[in-house]
Amino acid sequence: MSDITVIKRLLAPMHCSRCRGEFDGDSIKIMRDDKGLLVFQVKCENCKKCFGMAFLGLDLKELEKSLTLNESENFSDEPISYDDVLNAHHFFQNLDENWMKYIK
């Protein structure tokens, strides 16, 4: 299975935070695909809002296996909460000063 197919499966239950439009294969553009680093852009085809996403340490083969094992489970349709945003902020805020070495 190609990288783009795995990403499409990952994004399938998600939608645009602005217009609630669904993402499709045309929404995804891989910007960089190095070992352990995947950077891609997701663009809502409905309202044209762009989202940048990056994964460090991502193994697409493992992700594919995980998605296949969990296909019978539904992803949550609940919106991201205020606490989710704060947790993500704290995670990024607490990275050490050398985090940029992972992005060329």
Coordinates of C-alpha atoms in Angstrom, one line a residue:
M1 CA 0.0 0.0 0.0
S2 CA 1.4 3.4 -0.9
D3 CA 2.2 6.2 1.7
I4 CA -0.7 8.3 0.3
T5 CA -3.2 5.5 0.7
V6 CA -2.1 5.0 4.4
I7 CA -2.5 8.7 5.0
K8 CA -5.9 8.7 3.4
R9 CA -7.0 5.9 5.6
L10 CA -5.7 7.8 8.7
L11 CA -7.6 11.0 7.6
A12 CA -10.8 9.3 6.5
P13 CA -12.7 10.0 9.7
M14 CA -11.5 13.6 9.9
H15 CA -12.9 16.8 8.5
C16 CA -12.1 20.5 8.0
S17 CA -12.4 22.5 11.2
R18 CA -13.6 25.5 9.3
C19 CA -16.3 24.2 7.0
R20 CA -16.7 20.6 8.2
G21 CA -15.9 19.4 4.7
E22 CA -14.4 15.9 4.3
F23 CA -10.9 15.3 3.1
D24 CA -10.3 13.2 0.0
G25 CA -7.2 12.0 -1.9
D26 CA -6.9 15.3 -3.7
S27 CA -6.7 17.0 -0.3
I28 CA -3.3 15.4 0.6
K29 CA 0.1 16.5 -0.7
I30 CA 3.3 14.9 0.6
M31 CA 5.9 17.6 1.1
R32 CA 8.7 15.4 2.5
D33 CA 9.1 11.7 3.1
D34 CA 12.3 10.7 4.8
K35 CA 13.0 7.8 7.0
G36 CA 11.2 8.6 10.3
L37 CA 9.9 12.0 9.1
L38 CA 6.8 12.6 7.1
V39 CA 5.6 16.1 6.3
F40 CA 2.4 16.6 4.3
Q41 CA -0.2 19.3 3.6
V42 CA -3.9 18.7 3.8
K43 CA -6.1 21.2 2.0
C44 CA -9.8 21.3 2.2
E45 CA -11.2 21.2 -1.3
N46 CA -14.3 22.9 -0.1
C47 CA -13.1 26.1 1.6
K48 CA -9.4 25.9 0.6
K49 CA -8.0 26.0 4.2
C50 CA -4.6 24.4 4.5
F51 CA -3.4 22.3 7.3
G52 CA 0.3 21.3 7.7
M53 CA 1.1 18.1 9.4
A54 CA 4.4 16.5 10.4
F55 CA 5.2 13.2 12.0
L56 CA 8.5 12.3 13.5
G57 CA 9.4 8.7 14.1
L58 CA 6.4 7.5 12.0
D59 CA 6.7 4.1 10.5
L60 CA 4.0 3.9 7.8
K61 CA 4.2 0.1 7.7
E62 CA 3.4 -0.1 11.4
L63 CA 0.7 2.5 11.0
E64 CA -0.9 0.5 8.2
K65 CA -0.9 -2.6 10.4
S66 CA -2.4 -0.7 13.2
L67 CA -5.1 0.8 11.0
T68 CA -5.9 -2.7 9.6
L69 CA -6.2 -4.2 13.1
N70 CA -8.4 -1.3 14.3
E71 CA -10.7 -0.9 11.2
S72 CA -13.6 -2.4 13.0
E73 CA -13.3 0.3 15.7
N74 CA -14.7 3.7 14.9
F75 CA -12.6 6.8 15.4
S76 CA -14.2 9.4 17.7
D77 CA -16.4 12.0 16.1
E78 CA -15.9 14.2 19.1
P79 CA -14.3 17.6 18.3
I80 CA -10.9 18.3 19.7
S81 CA -11.3 19.8 23.2
Y82 CA -9.7 22.8 24.9
D83 CA -7.7 20.3 27.0
D84 CA -6.5 18.5 23.9
V85 CA -5.1 21.7 22.5
L86 CA -3.4 22.6 25.9
N87 CA -1.9 19.1 26.1
A88 CA -0.4 19.5 22.6
H89 CA 0.8 23.0 23.4
H90 CA 2.6 21.7 26.5
F91 CA 4.1 18.8 24.6
F92 CA 5.7 21.2 22.0
Q93 CA 6.6 23.8 24.6
N94 CA 8.6 21.2 26.6
L95 CA 10.7 19.9 23.6
D96 CA 14.4 20.6 24.2
E97 CA 16.2 23.2 22.2
N98 CA 17.6 20.6 19.7
W99 CA 14.2 19.6 18.3
M100 CA 15.0 21.4 15.0
K101 CA 17.8 18.8 14.2
Y102 CA 15.0 16.4 13.2
I103 CA 13.8 18.8 10.4
K104 CA 16.3 19.6 7.7

